[in-house]
mmCIF file with all atom_site columns, C-alpha atoms in Angstrom:
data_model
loop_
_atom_site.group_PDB
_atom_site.id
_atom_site.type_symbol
_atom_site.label_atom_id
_atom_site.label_alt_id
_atom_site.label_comp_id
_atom_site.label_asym_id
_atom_site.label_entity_id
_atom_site.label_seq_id
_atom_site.pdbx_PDB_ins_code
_atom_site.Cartn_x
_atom_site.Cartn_y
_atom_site.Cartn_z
_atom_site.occupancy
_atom_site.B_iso_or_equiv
_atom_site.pdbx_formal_charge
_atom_site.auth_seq_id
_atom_site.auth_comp_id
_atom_site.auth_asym_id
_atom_site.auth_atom_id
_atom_site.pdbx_PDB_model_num
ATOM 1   C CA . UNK C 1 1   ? -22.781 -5.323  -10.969 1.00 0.00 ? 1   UNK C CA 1
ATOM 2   C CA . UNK C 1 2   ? -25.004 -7.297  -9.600  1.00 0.00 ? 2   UNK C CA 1
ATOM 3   C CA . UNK C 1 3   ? -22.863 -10.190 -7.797  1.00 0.00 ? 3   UNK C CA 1
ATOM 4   C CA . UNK C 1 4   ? -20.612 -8.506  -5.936  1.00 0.00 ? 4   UNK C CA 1
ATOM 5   C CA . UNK C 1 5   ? -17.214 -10.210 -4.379  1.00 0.00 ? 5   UNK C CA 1
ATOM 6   C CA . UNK C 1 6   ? -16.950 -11.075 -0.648  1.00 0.00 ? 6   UNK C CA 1
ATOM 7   C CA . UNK C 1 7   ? -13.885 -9.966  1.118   1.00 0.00 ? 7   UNK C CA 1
ATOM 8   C CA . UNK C 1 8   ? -13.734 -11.706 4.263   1.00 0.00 ? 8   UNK C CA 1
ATOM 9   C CA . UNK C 1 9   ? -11.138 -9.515  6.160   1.00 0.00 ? 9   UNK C CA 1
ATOM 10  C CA . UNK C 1 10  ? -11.776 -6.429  7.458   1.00 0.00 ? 10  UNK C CA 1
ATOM 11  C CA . UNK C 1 11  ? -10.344 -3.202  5.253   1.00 0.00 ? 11  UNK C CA 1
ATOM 12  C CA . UNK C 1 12  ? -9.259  -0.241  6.914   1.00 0.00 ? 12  UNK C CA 1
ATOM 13  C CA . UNK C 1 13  ? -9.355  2.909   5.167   1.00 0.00 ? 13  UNK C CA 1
ATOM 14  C CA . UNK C 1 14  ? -9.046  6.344   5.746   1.00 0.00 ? 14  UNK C CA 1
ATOM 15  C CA . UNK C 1 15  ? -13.106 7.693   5.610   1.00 0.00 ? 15  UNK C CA 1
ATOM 16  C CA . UNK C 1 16  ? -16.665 7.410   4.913   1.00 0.00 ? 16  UNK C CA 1
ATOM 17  C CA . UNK C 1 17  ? -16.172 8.061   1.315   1.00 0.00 ? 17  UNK C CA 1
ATOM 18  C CA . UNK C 1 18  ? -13.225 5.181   0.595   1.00 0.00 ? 18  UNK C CA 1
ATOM 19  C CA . UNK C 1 19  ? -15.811 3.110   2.294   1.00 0.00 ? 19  UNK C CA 1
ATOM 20  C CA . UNK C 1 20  ? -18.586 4.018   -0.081  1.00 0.00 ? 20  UNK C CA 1
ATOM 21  C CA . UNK C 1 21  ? -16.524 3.583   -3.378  1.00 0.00 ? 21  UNK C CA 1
ATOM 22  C CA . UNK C 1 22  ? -15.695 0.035   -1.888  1.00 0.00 ? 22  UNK C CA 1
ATOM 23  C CA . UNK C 1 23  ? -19.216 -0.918  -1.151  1.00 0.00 ? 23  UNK C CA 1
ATOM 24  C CA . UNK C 1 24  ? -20.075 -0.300  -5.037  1.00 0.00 ? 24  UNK C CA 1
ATOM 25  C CA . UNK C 1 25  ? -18.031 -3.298  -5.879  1.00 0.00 ? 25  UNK C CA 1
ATOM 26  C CA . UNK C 1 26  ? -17.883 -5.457  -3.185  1.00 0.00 ? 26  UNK C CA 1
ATOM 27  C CA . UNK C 1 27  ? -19.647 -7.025  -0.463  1.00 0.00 ? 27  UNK C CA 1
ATOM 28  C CA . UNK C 1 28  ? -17.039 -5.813  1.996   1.00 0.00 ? 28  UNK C CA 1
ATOM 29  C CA . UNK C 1 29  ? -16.630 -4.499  6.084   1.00 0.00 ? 29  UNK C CA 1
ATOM 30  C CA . UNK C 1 30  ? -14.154 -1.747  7.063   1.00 0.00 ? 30  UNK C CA 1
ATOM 31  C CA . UNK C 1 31  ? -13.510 0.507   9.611   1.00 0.00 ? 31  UNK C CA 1
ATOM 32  C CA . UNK C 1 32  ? -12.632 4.132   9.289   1.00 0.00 ? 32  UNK C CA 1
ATOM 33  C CA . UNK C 1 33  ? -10.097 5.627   10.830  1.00 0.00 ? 33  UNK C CA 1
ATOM 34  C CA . UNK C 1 34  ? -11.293 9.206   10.298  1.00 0.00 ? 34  UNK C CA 1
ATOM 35  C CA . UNK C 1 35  ? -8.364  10.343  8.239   1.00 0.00 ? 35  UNK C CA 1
ATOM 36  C CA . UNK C 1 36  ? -4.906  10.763  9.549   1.00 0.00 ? 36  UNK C CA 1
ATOM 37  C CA . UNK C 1 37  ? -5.651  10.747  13.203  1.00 0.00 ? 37  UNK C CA 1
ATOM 38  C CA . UNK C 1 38  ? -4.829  6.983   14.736  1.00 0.00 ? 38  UNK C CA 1
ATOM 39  C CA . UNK C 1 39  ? -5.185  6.762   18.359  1.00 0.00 ? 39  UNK C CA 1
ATOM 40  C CA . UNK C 1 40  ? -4.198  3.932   20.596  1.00 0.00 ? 40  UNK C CA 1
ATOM 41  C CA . UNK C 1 41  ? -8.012  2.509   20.750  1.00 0.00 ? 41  UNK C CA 1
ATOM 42  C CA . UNK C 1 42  ? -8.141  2.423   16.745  1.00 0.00 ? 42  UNK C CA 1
ATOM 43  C CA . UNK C 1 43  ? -5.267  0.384   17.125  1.00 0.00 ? 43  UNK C CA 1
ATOM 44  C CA . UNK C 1 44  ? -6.726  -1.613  19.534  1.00 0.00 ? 44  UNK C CA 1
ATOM 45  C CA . UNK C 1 45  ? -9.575  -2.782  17.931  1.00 0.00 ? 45  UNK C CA 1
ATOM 46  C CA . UNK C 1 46  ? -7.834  -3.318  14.424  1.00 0.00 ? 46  UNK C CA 1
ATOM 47  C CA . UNK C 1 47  ? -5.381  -5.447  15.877  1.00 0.00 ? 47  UNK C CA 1
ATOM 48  C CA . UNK C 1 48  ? -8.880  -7.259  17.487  1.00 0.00 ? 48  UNK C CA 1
ATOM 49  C CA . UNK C 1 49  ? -10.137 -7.439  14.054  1.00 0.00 ? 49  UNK C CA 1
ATOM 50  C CA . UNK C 1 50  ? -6.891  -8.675  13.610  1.00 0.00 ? 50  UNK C CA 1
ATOM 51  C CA . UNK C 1 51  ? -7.518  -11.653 15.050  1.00 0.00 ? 51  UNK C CA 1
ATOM 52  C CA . UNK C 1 52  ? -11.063 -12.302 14.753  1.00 0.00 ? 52  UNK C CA 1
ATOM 53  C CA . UNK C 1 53  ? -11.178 -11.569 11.199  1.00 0.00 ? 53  UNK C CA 1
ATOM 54  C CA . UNK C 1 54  ? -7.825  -10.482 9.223   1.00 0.00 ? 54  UNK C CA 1
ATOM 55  C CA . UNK C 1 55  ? -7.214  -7.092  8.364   1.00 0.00 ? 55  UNK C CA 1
ATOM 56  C CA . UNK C 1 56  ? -6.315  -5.170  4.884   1.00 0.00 ? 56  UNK C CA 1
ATOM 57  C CA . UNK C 1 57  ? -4.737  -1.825  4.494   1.00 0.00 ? 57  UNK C CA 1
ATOM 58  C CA . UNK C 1 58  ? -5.832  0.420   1.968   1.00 0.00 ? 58  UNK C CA 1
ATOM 59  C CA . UNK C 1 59  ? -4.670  3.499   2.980   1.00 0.00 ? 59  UNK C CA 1
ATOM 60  C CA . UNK C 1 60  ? -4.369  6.460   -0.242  1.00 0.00 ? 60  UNK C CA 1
ATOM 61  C CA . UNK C 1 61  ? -1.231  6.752   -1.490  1.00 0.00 ? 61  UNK C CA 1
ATOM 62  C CA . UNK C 1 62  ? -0.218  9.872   -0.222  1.00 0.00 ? 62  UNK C CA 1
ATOM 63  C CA . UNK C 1 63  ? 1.500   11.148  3.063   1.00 0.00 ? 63  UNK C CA 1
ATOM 64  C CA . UNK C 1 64  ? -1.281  10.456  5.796   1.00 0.00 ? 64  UNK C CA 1
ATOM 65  C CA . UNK C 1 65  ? -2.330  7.365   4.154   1.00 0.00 ? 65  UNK C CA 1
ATOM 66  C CA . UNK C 1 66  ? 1.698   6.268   4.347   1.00 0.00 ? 66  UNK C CA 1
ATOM 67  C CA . UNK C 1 67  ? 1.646   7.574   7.895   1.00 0.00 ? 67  UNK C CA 1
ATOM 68  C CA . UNK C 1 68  ? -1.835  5.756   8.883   1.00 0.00 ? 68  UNK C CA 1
ATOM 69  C CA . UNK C 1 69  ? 0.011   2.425   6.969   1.00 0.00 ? 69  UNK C CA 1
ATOM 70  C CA . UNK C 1 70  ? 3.277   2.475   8.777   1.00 0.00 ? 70  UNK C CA 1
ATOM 71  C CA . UNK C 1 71  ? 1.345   3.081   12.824  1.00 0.00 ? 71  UNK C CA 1
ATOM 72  C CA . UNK C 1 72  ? -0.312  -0.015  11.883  1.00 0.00 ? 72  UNK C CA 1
ATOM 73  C CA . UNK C 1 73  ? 2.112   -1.928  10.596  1.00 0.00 ? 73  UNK C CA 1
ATOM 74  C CA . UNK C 1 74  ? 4.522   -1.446  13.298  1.00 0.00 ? 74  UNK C CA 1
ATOM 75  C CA . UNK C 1 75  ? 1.656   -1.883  15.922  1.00 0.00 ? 75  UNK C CA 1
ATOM 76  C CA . UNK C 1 76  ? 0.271   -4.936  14.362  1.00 0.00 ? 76  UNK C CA 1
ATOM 77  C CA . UNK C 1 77  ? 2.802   -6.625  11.292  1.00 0.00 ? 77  UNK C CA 1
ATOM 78  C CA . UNK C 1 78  ? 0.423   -9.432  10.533  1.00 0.00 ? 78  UNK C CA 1
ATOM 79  C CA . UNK C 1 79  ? -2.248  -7.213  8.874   1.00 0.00 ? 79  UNK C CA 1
ATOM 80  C CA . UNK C 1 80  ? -2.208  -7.211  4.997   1.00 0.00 ? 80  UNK C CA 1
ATOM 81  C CA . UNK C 1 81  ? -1.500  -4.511  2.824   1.00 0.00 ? 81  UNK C CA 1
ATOM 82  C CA . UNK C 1 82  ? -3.338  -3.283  -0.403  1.00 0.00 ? 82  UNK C CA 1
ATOM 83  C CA . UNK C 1 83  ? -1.897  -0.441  -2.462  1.00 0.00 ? 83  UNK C CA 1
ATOM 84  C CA . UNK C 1 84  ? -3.129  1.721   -5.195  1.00 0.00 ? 84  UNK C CA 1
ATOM 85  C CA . UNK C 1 85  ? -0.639  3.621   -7.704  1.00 0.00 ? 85  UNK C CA 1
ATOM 86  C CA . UNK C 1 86  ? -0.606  7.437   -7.500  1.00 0.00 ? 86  UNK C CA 1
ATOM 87  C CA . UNK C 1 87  ? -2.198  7.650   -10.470 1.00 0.00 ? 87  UNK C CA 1
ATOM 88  C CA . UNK C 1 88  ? -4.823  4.706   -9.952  1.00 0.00 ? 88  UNK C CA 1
ATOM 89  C CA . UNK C 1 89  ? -6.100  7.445   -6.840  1.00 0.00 ? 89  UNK C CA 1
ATOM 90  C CA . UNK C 1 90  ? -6.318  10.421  -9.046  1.00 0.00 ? 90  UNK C CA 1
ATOM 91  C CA . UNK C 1 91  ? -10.159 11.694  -8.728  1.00 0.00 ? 91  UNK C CA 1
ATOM 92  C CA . UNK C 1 92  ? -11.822 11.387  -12.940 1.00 0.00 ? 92  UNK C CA 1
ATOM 93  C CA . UNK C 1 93  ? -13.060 14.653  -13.027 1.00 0.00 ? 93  UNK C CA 1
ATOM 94  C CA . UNK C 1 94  ? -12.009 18.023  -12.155 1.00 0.00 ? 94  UNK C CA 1
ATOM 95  C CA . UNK C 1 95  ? -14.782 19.009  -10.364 1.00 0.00 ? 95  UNK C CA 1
ATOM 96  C CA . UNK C 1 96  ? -13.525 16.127  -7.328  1.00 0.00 ? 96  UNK C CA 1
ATOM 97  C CA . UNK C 1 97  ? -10.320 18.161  -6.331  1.00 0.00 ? 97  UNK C CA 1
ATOM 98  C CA . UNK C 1 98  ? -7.030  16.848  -6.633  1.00 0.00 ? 98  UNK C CA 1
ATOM 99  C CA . UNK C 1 99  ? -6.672  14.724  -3.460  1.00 0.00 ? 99  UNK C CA 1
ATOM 100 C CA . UNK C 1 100 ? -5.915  11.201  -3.903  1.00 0.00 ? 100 UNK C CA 1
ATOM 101 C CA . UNK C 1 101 ? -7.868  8.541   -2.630  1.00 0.00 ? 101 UNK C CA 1
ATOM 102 C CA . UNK C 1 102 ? -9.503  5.132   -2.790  1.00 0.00 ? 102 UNK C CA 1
ATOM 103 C CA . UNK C 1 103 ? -12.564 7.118   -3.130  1.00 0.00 ? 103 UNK C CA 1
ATOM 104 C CA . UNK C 1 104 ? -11.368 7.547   -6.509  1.00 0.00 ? 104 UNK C CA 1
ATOM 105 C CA . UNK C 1 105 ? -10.372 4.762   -7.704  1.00 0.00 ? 105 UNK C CA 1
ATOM 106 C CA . UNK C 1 106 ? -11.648 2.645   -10.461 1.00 0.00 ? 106 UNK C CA 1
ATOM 107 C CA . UNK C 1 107 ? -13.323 -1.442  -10.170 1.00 0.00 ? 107 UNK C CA 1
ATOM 108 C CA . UNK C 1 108 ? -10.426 -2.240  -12.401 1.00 0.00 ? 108 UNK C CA 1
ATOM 109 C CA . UNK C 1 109 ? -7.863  -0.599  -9.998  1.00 0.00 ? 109 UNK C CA 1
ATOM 110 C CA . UNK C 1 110 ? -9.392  -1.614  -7.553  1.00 0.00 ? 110 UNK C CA 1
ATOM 111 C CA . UNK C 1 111 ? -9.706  -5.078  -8.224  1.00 0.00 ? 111 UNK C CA 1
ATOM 112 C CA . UNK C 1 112 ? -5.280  -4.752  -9.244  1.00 0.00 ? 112 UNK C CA 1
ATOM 113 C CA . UNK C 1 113 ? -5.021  -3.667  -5.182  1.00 0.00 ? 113 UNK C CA 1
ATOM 114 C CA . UNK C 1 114 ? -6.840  -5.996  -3.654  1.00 0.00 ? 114 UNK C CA 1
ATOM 115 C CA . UNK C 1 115 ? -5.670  -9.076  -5.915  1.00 0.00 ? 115 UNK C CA 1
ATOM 116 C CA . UNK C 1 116 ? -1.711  -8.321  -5.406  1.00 0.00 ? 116 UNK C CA 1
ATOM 117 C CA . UNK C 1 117 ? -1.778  -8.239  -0.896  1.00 0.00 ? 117 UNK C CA 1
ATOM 118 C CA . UNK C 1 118 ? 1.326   -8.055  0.383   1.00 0.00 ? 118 UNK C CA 1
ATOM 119 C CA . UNK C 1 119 ? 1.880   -9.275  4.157   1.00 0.00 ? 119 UNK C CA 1
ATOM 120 C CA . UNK C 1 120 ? 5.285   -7.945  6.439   1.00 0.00 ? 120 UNK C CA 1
ATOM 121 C CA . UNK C 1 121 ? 7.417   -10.666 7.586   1.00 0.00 ? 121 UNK C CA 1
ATOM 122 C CA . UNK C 1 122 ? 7.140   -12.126 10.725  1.00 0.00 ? 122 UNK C CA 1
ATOM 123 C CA . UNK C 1 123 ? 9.779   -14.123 11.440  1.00 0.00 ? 123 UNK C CA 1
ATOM 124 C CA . UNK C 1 124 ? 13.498  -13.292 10.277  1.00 0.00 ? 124 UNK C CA 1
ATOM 125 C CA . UNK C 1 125 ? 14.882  -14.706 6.701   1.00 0.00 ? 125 UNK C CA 1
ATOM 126 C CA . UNK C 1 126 ? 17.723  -14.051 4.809   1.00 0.00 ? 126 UNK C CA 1
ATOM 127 C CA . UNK C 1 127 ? 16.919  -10.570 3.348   1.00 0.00 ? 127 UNK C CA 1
ATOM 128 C CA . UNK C 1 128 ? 19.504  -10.191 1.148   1.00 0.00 ? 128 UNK C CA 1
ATOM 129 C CA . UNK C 1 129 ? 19.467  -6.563  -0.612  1.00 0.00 ? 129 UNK C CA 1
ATOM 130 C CA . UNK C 1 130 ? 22.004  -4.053  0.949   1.00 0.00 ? 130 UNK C CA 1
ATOM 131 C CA . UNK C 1 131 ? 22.532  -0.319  0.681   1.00 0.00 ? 131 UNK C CA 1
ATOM 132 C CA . UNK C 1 132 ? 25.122  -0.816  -1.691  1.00 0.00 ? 132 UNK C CA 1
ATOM 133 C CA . UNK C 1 133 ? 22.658  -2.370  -4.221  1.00 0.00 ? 133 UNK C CA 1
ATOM 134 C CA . UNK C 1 134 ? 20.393  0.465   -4.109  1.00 0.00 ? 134 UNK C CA 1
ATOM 135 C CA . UNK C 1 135 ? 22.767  2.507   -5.103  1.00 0.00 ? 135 UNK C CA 1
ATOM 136 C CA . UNK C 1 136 ? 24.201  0.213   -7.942  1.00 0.00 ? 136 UNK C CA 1
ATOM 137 C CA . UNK C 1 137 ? 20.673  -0.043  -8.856  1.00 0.00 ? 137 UNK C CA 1
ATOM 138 C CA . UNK C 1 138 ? 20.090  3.126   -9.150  1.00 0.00 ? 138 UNK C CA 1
ATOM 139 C CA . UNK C 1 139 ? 17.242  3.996   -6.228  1.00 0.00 ? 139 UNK C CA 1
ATOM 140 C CA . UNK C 1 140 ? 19.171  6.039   -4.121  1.00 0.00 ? 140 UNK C CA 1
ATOM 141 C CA . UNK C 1 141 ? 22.254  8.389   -4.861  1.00 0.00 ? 141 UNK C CA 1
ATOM 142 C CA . UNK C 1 142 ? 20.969  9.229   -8.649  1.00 0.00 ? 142 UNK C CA 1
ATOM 143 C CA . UNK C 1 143 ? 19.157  12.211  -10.551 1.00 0.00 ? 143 UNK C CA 1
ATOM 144 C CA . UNK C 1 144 ? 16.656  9.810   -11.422 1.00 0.00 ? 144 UNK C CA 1
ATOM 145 C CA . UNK C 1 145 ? 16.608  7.450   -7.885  1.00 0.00 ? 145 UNK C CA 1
ATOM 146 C CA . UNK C 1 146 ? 13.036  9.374   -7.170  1.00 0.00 ? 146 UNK C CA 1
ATOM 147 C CA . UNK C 1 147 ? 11.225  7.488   -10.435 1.00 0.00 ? 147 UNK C CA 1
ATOM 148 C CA . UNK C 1 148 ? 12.929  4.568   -10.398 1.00 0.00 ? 148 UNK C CA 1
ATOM 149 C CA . UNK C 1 149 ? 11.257  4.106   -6.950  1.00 0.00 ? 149 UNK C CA 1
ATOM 150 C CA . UNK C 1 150 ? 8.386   4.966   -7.704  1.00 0.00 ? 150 UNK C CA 1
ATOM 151 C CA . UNK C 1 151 ? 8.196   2.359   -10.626 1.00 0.00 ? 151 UNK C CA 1
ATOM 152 C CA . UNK C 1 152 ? 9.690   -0.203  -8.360  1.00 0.00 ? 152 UNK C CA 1
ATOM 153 C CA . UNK C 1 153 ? 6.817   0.532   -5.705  1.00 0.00 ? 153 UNK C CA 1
ATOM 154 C CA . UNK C 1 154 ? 4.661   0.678   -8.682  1.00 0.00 ? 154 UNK C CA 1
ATOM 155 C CA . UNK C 1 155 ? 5.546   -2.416  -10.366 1.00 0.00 ? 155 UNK C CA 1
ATOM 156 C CA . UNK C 1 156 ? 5.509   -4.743  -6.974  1.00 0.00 ? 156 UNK C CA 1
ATOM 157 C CA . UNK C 1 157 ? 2.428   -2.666  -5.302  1.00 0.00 ? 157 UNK C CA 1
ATOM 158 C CA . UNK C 1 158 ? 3.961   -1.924  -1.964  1.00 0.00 ? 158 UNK C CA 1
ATOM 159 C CA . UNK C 1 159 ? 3.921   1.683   -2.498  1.00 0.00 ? 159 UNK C CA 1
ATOM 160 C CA . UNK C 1 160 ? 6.336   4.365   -2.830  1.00 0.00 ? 160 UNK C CA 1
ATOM 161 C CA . UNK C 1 161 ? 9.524   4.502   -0.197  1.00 0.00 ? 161 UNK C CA 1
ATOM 162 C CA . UNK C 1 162 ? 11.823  7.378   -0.103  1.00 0.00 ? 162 UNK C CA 1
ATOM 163 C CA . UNK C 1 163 ? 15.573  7.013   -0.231  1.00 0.00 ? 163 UNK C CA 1
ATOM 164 C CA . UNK C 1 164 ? 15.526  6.472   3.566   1.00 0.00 ? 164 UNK C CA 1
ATOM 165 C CA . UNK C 1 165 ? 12.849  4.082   3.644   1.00 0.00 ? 165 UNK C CA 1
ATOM 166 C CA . UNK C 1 166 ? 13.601  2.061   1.102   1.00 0.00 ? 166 UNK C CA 1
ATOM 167 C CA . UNK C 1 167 ? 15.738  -0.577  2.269   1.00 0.00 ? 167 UNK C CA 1
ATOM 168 C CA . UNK C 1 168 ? 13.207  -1.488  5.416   1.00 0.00 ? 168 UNK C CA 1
ATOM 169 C CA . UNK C 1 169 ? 9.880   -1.098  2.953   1.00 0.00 ? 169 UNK C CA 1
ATOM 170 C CA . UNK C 1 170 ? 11.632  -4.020  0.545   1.00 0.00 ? 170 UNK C CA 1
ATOM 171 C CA . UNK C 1 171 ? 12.880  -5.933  4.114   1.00 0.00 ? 171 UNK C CA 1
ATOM 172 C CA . UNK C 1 172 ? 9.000   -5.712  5.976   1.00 0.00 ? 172 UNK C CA 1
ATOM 173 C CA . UNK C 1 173 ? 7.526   -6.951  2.411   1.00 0.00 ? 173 UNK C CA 1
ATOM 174 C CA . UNK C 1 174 ? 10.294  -10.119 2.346   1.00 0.00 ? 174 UNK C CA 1
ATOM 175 C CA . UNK C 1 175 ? 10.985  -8.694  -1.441  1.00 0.00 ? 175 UNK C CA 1
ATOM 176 C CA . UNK C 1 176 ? 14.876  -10.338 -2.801  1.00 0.00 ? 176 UNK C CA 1
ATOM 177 C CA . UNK C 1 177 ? 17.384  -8.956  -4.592  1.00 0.00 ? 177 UNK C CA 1
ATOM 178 C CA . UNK C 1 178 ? 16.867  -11.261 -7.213  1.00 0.00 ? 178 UNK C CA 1
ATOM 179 C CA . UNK C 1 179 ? 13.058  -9.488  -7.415  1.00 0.00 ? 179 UNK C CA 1
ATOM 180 C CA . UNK C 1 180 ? 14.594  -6.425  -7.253  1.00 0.00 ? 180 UNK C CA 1
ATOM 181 C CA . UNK C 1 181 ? 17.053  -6.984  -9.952  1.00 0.00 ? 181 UNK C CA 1
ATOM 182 C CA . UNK C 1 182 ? 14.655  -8.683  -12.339 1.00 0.00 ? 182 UNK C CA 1
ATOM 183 C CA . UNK C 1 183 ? 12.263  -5.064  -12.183 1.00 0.00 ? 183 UNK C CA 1
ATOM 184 C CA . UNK C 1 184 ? 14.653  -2.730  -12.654 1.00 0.00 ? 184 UNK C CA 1
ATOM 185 C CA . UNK C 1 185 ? 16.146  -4.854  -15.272 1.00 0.00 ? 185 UNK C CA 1
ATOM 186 C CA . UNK C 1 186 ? 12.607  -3.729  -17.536 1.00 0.00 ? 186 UNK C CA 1
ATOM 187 C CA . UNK C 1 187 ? 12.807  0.009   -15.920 1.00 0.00 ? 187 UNK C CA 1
ATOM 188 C CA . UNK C 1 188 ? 13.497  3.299   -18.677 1.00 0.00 ? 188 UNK C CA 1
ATOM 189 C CA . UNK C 1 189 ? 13.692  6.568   -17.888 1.00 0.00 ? 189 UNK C CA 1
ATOM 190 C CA . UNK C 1 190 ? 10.986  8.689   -18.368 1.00 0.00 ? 190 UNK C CA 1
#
């Protein structure tokens, strides 16, 4: 590839080596937060990139990356978000281990992150989805509530909630019932 895509804002990721995978494909600044460990001046100067610059997420799709995502989010709620599926961070070959990361990750997958951003909310709307419809739609209070999720983090790339987190993930991301309703209309169990 020889022209490779600018991405103005800054990307945060996890390490040196979600850095590197980036860099093959794009023309592209982050900053490393040296795995799971966020401390107050990380924070600090993201939410100064922040400002300066604009900020993406792209934490891996696993419990630190979640944990890195949500620190930041609640610190600073204007930064953007980029996801990658589970599967989308599974390393190619054997001999990479079995950690998932954006170190992993494909151009093509890549390129399905970083053109579907999501942004919180930042001012108050009508979010309209209650408990009750997560349990008439099946994602909490079912033997299959896990997967259908998963597919519903999946299919609007904000990542996988569990049942206690679901309701706020779908609330910071501004998604509606009537989204919500319209994907699990196409969802079949696996």
């Amino acid at each position: 590839m020889t022209d490779k895509r600018k991405i103005s804002e800054v990307v945060v990721v996890e390490g040196k080596d979600d850095t590197a995978n980036l860099r093959r494909f794009y023309d592209i600044d982050t900053y490393e937060t040296q795995g799971s460990a966020i401390s107050e001046d990380d924070l600090e100067r993201i939410e100064r990139l922040n400002d300066l610059r604009g900020v993406i997420v792209f934490t891996d799709p696993d419990h630190s990356g979640e944990r890195i995502r949500r620190i930041i989010m609640t610190t600073i709620p204007t930064v953007k978000h980029a996801f990658l599926n589970r599967d989308e961070a599974k390393p190619k070959s054997k001999t990479k281990g079995r950690s998932l990361g954006v170190e992993h990750a494909s151009y093509d997958d890549l390129e399905k992150a970083l053109g579907h951003l999501t942004s919180n909310l930042d001012d108050d709307t009508d979010f309209d989805i209650t408990h009750g419809d997560l349990i008439r739609l099946g994602l909490i209070g079912h033997t299959d509530s896990r997967q259908r999720r998963e597919y519903l983090g999946q299919t609007l790339r904000i990542g996988y909630s569990n049942a206690k987190q679901q309701l706020k993930r779908l609330e910071l991301f501004g998604i509606t019932l009537a989204e919500v309703e319209k994907i699990m209309e196409n969802y079949t169990c696996i």
